[in-house]
PDB file of C-alpha atoms in Angstrom:
ATOM      1  CA  UNK C   1       1.176  53.359 -24.864  1.00 79.00           C
ATOM      2  CA  UNK C   2      -1.225  56.307 -24.824  1.00 83.00           C
ATOM      3  CA  UNK C   3       1.665  58.718 -25.438  1.00 86.00           C
ATOM      4  CA  UNK C   4       2.872  56.648 -28.400  1.00 86.00           C
ATOM      5  CA  UNK C   5      -0.635  56.674 -29.878  1.00 81.00           C
ATOM      6  CA  UNK C   6      -1.047  60.391 -29.179  1.00 85.00           C
ATOM      7  CA  UNK C   7       2.194  61.157 -31.011  1.00 87.00           C
ATOM      8  CA  UNK C   8       1.053  58.866 -33.835  1.00 86.00           C
ATOM      9  CA  UNK C   9       4.264  56.856 -33.642  1.00 88.00           C
ATOM     10  CA  UNK C  10       4.451  53.411 -35.200  1.00 89.00           C
ATOM     11  CA  UNK C  11       4.820  50.551 -32.753  1.00 91.00           C
ATOM     12  CA  UNK C  12       7.211  48.014 -34.247  1.00 92.00           C
ATOM     13  CA  UNK C  13       7.013  44.327 -33.375  1.00 93.00           C
ATOM     14  CA  UNK C  14      10.135  44.671 -31.219  1.00 92.00           C
ATOM     15  CA  UNK C  15       8.747  47.719 -29.416  1.00 92.00           C
ATOM     16  CA  UNK C  16       5.421  45.945 -28.876  1.00 92.00           C
ATOM     17  CA  UNK C  17       7.228  42.924 -27.408  1.00 92.00           C
ATOM     18  CA  UNK C  18       9.289  45.074 -25.040  1.00 93.00           C
ATOM     19  CA  UNK C  19       6.202  47.025 -23.890  1.00 93.00           C
ATOM     20  CA  UNK C  20       4.189  43.825 -23.392  1.00 93.00           C
ATOM     21  CA  UNK C  21       7.094  42.375 -21.386  1.00 91.00           C
ATOM     22  CA  UNK C  22       6.991  45.418 -19.112  1.00 90.00           C
ATOM     23  CA  UNK C  23       3.245  45.088 -18.612  1.00 91.00           C
ATOM     24  CA  UNK C  24       3.590  41.355 -17.911  1.00 89.00           C
ATOM     25  CA  UNK C  25       6.237  41.857 -15.223  1.00 83.00           C
ATOM     26  CA  UNK C  26       4.836  45.043 -13.676  1.00 82.00           C
ATOM     27  CA  UNK C  27       1.395  43.502 -13.194  1.00 82.00           C
ATOM     28  CA  UNK C  28       2.758  40.320 -11.627  1.00 75.00           C
ATOM     29  CA  UNK C  29       1.972  38.205 -14.704  1.00 81.00           C
ATOM     30  CA  UNK C  30      -1.372  40.034 -15.035  1.00 84.00           C
ATOM     31  CA  UNK C  31      -2.436  39.274 -11.430  1.00 76.00           C
ATOM     32  CA  UNK C  32      -2.710  43.033 -10.754  1.00 77.00           C
ATOM     33  CA  UNK C  33      -4.138  43.918 -14.161  1.00 83.00           C
ATOM     34  CA  UNK C  34      -7.328  45.787 -14.965  1.00 88.00           C
ATOM     35  CA  UNK C  35      -9.361  46.220 -18.141  1.00 92.00           C
ATOM     36  CA  UNK C  36      -7.064  49.007 -19.377  1.00 92.00           C
ATOM     37  CA  UNK C  37      -4.080  46.686 -18.928  1.00 91.00           C
ATOM     38  CA  UNK C  38      -5.701  43.962 -21.009  1.00 94.00           C
ATOM     39  CA  UNK C  39      -6.736  46.490 -23.639  1.00 92.00           C
ATOM     40  CA  UNK C  40      -3.131  47.704 -23.910  1.00 92.00           C
ATOM     41  CA  UNK C  41      -1.872  44.110 -24.066  1.00 93.00           C
ATOM     42  CA  UNK C  42      -4.346  43.385 -26.847  1.00 94.00           C
ATOM     43  CA  UNK C  43      -3.196  46.461 -28.777  1.00 92.00           C
ATOM     44  CA  UNK C  44       0.421  45.334 -28.413  1.00 94.00           C
ATOM     45  CA  UNK C  45      -0.436  41.838 -29.620  1.00 94.00           C
ATOM     46  CA  UNK C  46      -2.148  43.406 -32.632  1.00 93.00           C
ATOM     47  CA  UNK C  47       1.074  45.356 -33.243  1.00 93.00           C
ATOM     48  CA  UNK C  48       3.045  42.107 -33.397  1.00 94.00           C
ATOM     49  CA  UNK C  49       3.961  41.137 -29.841  1.00 94.00           C
ATOM     50  CA  UNK C  50       3.603  37.403 -29.227  1.00 93.00           C
ATOM     51  CA  UNK C  51       2.301  36.903 -25.651  1.00 92.00           C
ATOM     52  CA  UNK C  52       3.591  33.315 -25.515  1.00 91.00           C
ATOM     53  CA  UNK C  53       7.072  34.469 -26.560  1.00 90.00           C
ATOM     54  CA  UNK C  54       7.028  37.084 -23.779  1.00 90.00           C
ATOM     55  CA  UNK C  55       6.063  34.435 -21.220  1.00 87.00           C
ATOM     56  CA  UNK C  56       8.736  32.031 -22.498  1.00 86.00           C
ATOM     57  CA  UNK C  57      11.437  34.705 -22.350  1.00 82.00           C
ATOM     58  CA  UNK C  58      10.544  36.029 -18.907  1.00 81.00           C
ATOM     59  CA  UNK C  59       9.769  32.700 -17.277  1.00 74.00           C
ATOM     60  CA  UNK C  60      12.851  30.916 -18.630  1.00 73.00           C
ATOM     61  CA  UNK C  61      15.361  29.077 -16.466  1.00 72.00           C
ATOM     62  CA  UNK C  62      16.697  31.327 -13.732  1.00 78.00           C
ATOM     63  CA  UNK C  63      20.433  31.674 -13.018  1.00 84.00           C
ATOM     64  CA  UNK C  64      21.695  29.595 -10.070  1.00 90.00           C
ATOM     65  CA  UNK C  65      22.373  32.724  -7.933  1.00 89.00           C
ATOM     66  CA  UNK C  66      18.755  33.803  -8.334  1.00 90.00           C
ATOM     67  CA  UNK C  67      17.402  30.353  -7.486  1.00 90.00           C
ATOM     68  CA  UNK C  68      19.555  30.068  -4.371  1.00 92.00           C
ATOM     69  CA  UNK C  69      18.600  33.595  -3.273  1.00 93.00           C
ATOM     70  CA  UNK C  70      14.900  32.727  -3.581  1.00 93.00           C
ATOM     71  CA  UNK C  71      15.435  29.571  -1.529  1.00 93.00           C
ATOM     72  CA  UNK C  72      17.322  31.564   1.126  1.00 95.00           C
ATOM     73  CA  UNK C  73      14.462  34.091   1.236  1.00 95.00           C
ATOM     74  CA  UNK C  74      12.043  31.256   1.958  1.00 95.00           C
ATOM     75  CA  UNK C  75      14.411  29.644   4.479  1.00 95.00           C
ATOM     76  CA  UNK C  76      14.959  32.915   6.391  1.00 96.00           C
ATOM     77  CA  UNK C  77      11.319  33.985   6.175  1.00 97.00           C
ATOM     78  CA  UNK C  78       9.462  35.005   9.312  1.00 98.00           C
ATOM     79  CA  UNK C  79       5.728  35.489   9.229  1.00 98.00           C
ATOM     80  CA  UNK C  80       2.835  36.599  11.355  1.00 97.00           C
ATOM     81  CA  UNK C  81      -0.905  36.561  11.089  1.00 97.00           C
ATOM     82  CA  UNK C  82      -2.774  39.823  11.457  1.00 95.00           C
ATOM     83  CA  UNK C  83      -6.508  39.070  11.418  1.00 94.00           C
ATOM     84  CA  UNK C  84      -7.179  37.108   8.242  1.00 96.00           C
ATOM     85  CA  UNK C  85      -3.947  38.302   6.601  1.00 97.00           C
ATOM     86  CA  UNK C  86      -0.401  36.944   6.619  1.00 98.00           C
ATOM     87  CA  UNK C  87       2.631  39.251   6.585  1.00 98.00           C
ATOM     88  CA  UNK C  88       5.958  37.626   5.717  1.00 98.00           C
ATOM     89  CA  UNK C  89       9.406  39.192   5.732  1.00 98.00           C
ATOM     90  CA  UNK C  90      12.922  38.095   4.912  1.00 98.00           C
ATOM     91  CA  UNK C  91      16.468  39.367   4.407  1.00 97.00           C
ATOM     92  CA  UNK C  92      18.466  38.476   1.288  1.00 97.00           C
ATOM     93  CA  UNK C  93      21.609  39.674  -0.481  1.00 94.00           C
ATOM     94  CA  UNK C  94      19.924  40.548  -3.786  1.00 94.00           C
ATOM     95  CA  UNK C  95      16.812  39.848  -5.888  1.00 95.00           C
ATOM     96  CA  UNK C  96      14.549  41.478  -3.302  1.00 96.00           C
ATOM     97  CA  UNK C  97      11.628  42.022  -5.667  1.00 94.00           C
ATOM     98  CA  UNK C  98      11.599  38.457  -6.977  1.00 92.00           C
ATOM     99  CA  UNK C  99      11.951  37.145  -3.435  1.00 96.00           C
ATOM    100  CA  UNK C 100       8.958  39.221  -2.324  1.00 97.00           C
ATOM    101  CA  UNK C 101       6.864  37.828  -5.181  1.00 93.00           C
ATOM    102  CA  UNK C 102       7.945  34.321  -4.160  1.00 94.00           C
ATOM    103  CA  UNK C 103       6.668  34.868  -0.607  1.00 97.00           C
ATOM    104  CA  UNK C 104       3.296  35.893  -2.065  1.00 96.00           C
ATOM    105  CA  UNK C 105       3.222  32.706  -4.125  1.00 93.00           C
ATOM    106  CA  UNK C 106       3.990  30.754  -0.933  1.00 95.00           C
ATOM    107  CA  UNK C 107       0.872  32.200   0.703  1.00 96.00           C
ATOM    108  CA  UNK C 108       1.692  35.572   2.246  1.00 98.00           C
ATOM    109  CA  UNK C 109      -0.685  38.477   1.669  1.00 98.00           C
ATOM    110  CA  UNK C 110       2.082  41.038   2.204  1.00 98.00           C
ATOM    111  CA  UNK C 111       5.774  40.298   1.657  1.00 98.00           C
ATOM    112  CA  UNK C 112       8.627  42.558   2.764  1.00 98.00           C
ATOM    113  CA  UNK C 113      12.125  41.618   1.623  1.00 98.00           C
ATOM    114  CA  UNK C 114      15.226  43.678   2.370  1.00 98.00           C
ATOM    115  CA  UNK C 115      18.944  43.646   1.709  1.00 97.00           C
ATOM    116  CA  UNK C 116      21.770  45.754   3.039  1.00 95.00           C
ATOM    117  CA  UNK C 117      25.477  46.223   2.450  1.00 94.00           C
ATOM    118  CA  UNK C 118      28.541  47.171   4.505  1.00 93.00           C
ATOM    119  CA  UNK C 119      28.200  50.830   3.464  1.00 95.00           C
ATOM    120  CA  UNK C 120      24.876  51.018   5.301  1.00 94.00           C
ATOM    121  CA  UNK C 121      22.845  51.179   2.088  1.00 96.00           C
ATOM    122  CA  UNK C 122      19.729  49.087   1.963  1.00 97.00           C
ATOM    123  CA  UNK C 123      16.888  48.179  -0.370  1.00 97.00           C
ATOM    124  CA  UNK C 124      13.437  46.967   0.495  1.00 97.00           C
ATOM    125  CA  UNK C 125      10.869  45.438  -1.856  1.00 98.00           C
ATOM    126  CA  UNK C 126       7.269  44.780  -0.980  1.00 98.00           C
ATOM    127  CA  UNK C 127       4.605  42.794  -2.730  1.00 96.00           C
ATOM    128  CA  UNK C 128       0.953  42.127  -1.933  1.00 96.00           C
ATOM    129  CA  UNK C 129      -1.689  39.628  -2.910  1.00 95.00           C
ATOM    130  CA  UNK C 130      -4.463  40.786  -5.186  1.00 91.00           C
ATOM    131  CA  UNK C 131      -7.016  40.151  -2.405  1.00 94.00           C
ATOM    132  CA  UNK C 132      -5.416  42.489   0.115  1.00 97.00           C
ATOM    133  CA  UNK C 133      -4.870  45.219  -2.497  1.00 95.00           C
ATOM    134  CA  UNK C 134      -8.546  44.920  -3.478  1.00 94.00           C
ATOM    135  CA  UNK C 135      -9.416  45.389   0.212  1.00 95.00           C
ATOM    136  CA  UNK C 136      -7.482  48.660   0.329  1.00 95.00           C
ATOM    137  CA  UNK C 137      -3.837  48.029   1.223  1.00 96.00           C
ATOM    138  CA  UNK C 138      -1.505  50.354  -0.665  1.00 97.00           C
ATOM    139  CA  UNK C 139       2.167  49.458  -0.353  1.00 97.00           C
ATOM    140  CA  UNK C 140       3.165  52.830  -1.801  1.00 97.00           C
ATOM    141  CA  UNK C 141       1.620  54.461   1.294  1.00 97.00           C
ATOM    142  CA  UNK C 142       3.502  52.051   3.576  1.00 97.00           C
ATOM    143  CA  UNK C 143       6.847  52.901   2.004  1.00 97.00           C
ATOM    144  CA  UNK C 144       6.094  56.633   1.898  1.00 97.00           C
ATOM    145  CA  UNK C 145       5.875  56.434   5.696  1.00 96.00           C
ATOM    146  CA  UNK C 146       9.225  54.586   5.801  1.00 97.00           C
ATOM    147  CA  UNK C 147      10.634  57.352   3.582  1.00 97.00           C
ATOM    148  CA  UNK C 148       9.282  60.012   5.974  1.00 96.00           C
ATOM    149  CA  UNK C 149      10.896  58.271   8.967  1.00 95.00           C
ATOM    150  CA  UNK C 150      14.222  57.305   7.374  1.00 95.00           C
ATOM    151  CA  UNK C 151      14.752  59.490   4.311  1.00 96.00           C
ATOM    152  CA  UNK C 152      15.701  57.676   1.130  1.00 97.00           C
ATOM    153  CA  UNK C 153      13.297  57.198  -1.747  1.00 97.00           C
ATOM    154  CA  UNK C 154      10.237  55.046  -2.332  1.00 97.00           C
ATOM    155  CA  UNK C 155       7.996  54.321  -5.281  1.00 95.00           C
ATOM    156  CA  UNK C 156       5.814  51.764  -6.964  1.00 93.00           C
ATOM    157  CA  UNK C 157       2.125  50.996  -6.970  1.00 91.00           C
ATOM    158  CA  UNK C 158      -0.390  49.581  -4.468  1.00 93.00           C
ATOM    159  CA  UNK C 159       0.553  45.924  -5.076  1.00 93.00           C
ATOM    160  CA  UNK C 160       4.341  46.250  -5.310  1.00 94.00           C
ATOM    161  CA  UNK C 161       6.630  49.009  -4.123  1.00 96.00           C
ATOM    162  CA  UNK C 162      10.287  49.547  -3.340  1.00 97.00           C
ATOM    163  CA  UNK C 163      12.444  51.647  -1.051  1.00 98.00           C
ATOM    164  CA  UNK C 164      16.136  52.624  -1.214  1.00 97.00           C
ATOM    165  CA  UNK C 165      17.902  54.273   1.671  1.00 97.00           C
ATOM    166  CA  UNK C 166      20.485  53.983   4.416  1.00 97.00           C
ATOM    167  CA  UNK C 167      20.149  52.105   7.662  1.00 95.00           C
ATOM    168  CA  UNK C 168      19.759  48.676   9.140  1.00 95.00           C
ATOM    169  CA  UNK C 169      17.762  46.394   6.825  1.00 96.00           C
ATOM    170  CA  UNK C 170      16.092  44.573   9.732  1.00 96.00           C
ATOM    171  CA  UNK C 171      15.099  47.808  11.470  1.00 96.00           C
ATOM    172  CA  UNK C 172      13.635  49.298   8.283  1.00 97.00           C
ATOM    173  CA  UNK C 173      11.802  46.017   7.636  1.00 97.00           C
ATOM    174  CA  UNK C 174      10.283  46.294  11.116  1.00 97.00           C
ATOM    175  CA  UNK C 175       9.091  49.843  10.412  1.00 97.00           C
ATOM    176  CA  UNK C 176       7.463  48.665   7.171  1.00 98.00           C
ATOM    177  CA  UNK C 177       5.887  45.689   8.947  1.00 98.00           C
ATOM    178  CA  UNK C 178       4.406  47.926  11.652  1.00 97.00           C
ATOM    179  CA  UNK C 179       2.992  50.263   8.979  1.00 97.00           C
ATOM    180  CA  UNK C 180       1.411  47.237   7.265  1.00 98.00           C
ATOM    181  CA  UNK C 181      -0.142  46.136  10.556  1.00 97.00           C
ATOM    182  CA  UNK C 182      -1.498  49.641  11.076  1.00 96.00           C
ATOM    183  CA  UNK C 183      -2.959  49.742   7.553  1.00 96.00           C
ATOM    184  CA  UNK C 184      -4.564  46.300   8.024  1.00 96.00           C
ATOM    185  CA  UNK C 185      -6.143  47.367  11.314  1.00 94.00           C
ATOM    186  CA  UNK C 186      -7.748  50.312   9.498  1.00 92.00           C
ATOM    187  CA  UNK C 187      -9.366  47.897   7.028  1.00 86.00           C
ATOM    188  CA  UNK C 188     -11.383  46.195   9.756  1.00 68.00           C
TER     189      UNK C 188
END
């Protein structure tokens, strides 16, 4: 948004809606927002984005495959308590990011969800509660360590990050889980 303003470009209603949609999803429905986020959202609303329309579009009925994947993520979930924090992990076939967010909604403080295919390619999505991020957990750091161990690529932000690489999804999940445990122990 700053770049658009700096270049003195006009923000159309459609552009404002798309940008607000990105902010809404990337901040976990504003759970990981800060004052700059809300300022940007306000600017986009002033430019014509309708926040209620964004919510209605993005929170509409999910396709059956997505709903069943989320239920499988919950069914297959394993969890552990580390001090006052709960780490949950699961393996799915797709929708890793949404599944990770679901595990946070269910009560986990850190969620790790992976998928793999027959070619040996795998994806891993992580999500964290606002409380644990505020206490200092940075999922980007966790997945950078996975990247250092296994290659591949990682990115994201402290409260949600992803990894793409090759290897066994369960083994990579275990590496990420151990890095989370290590990071939590440093908080104490």
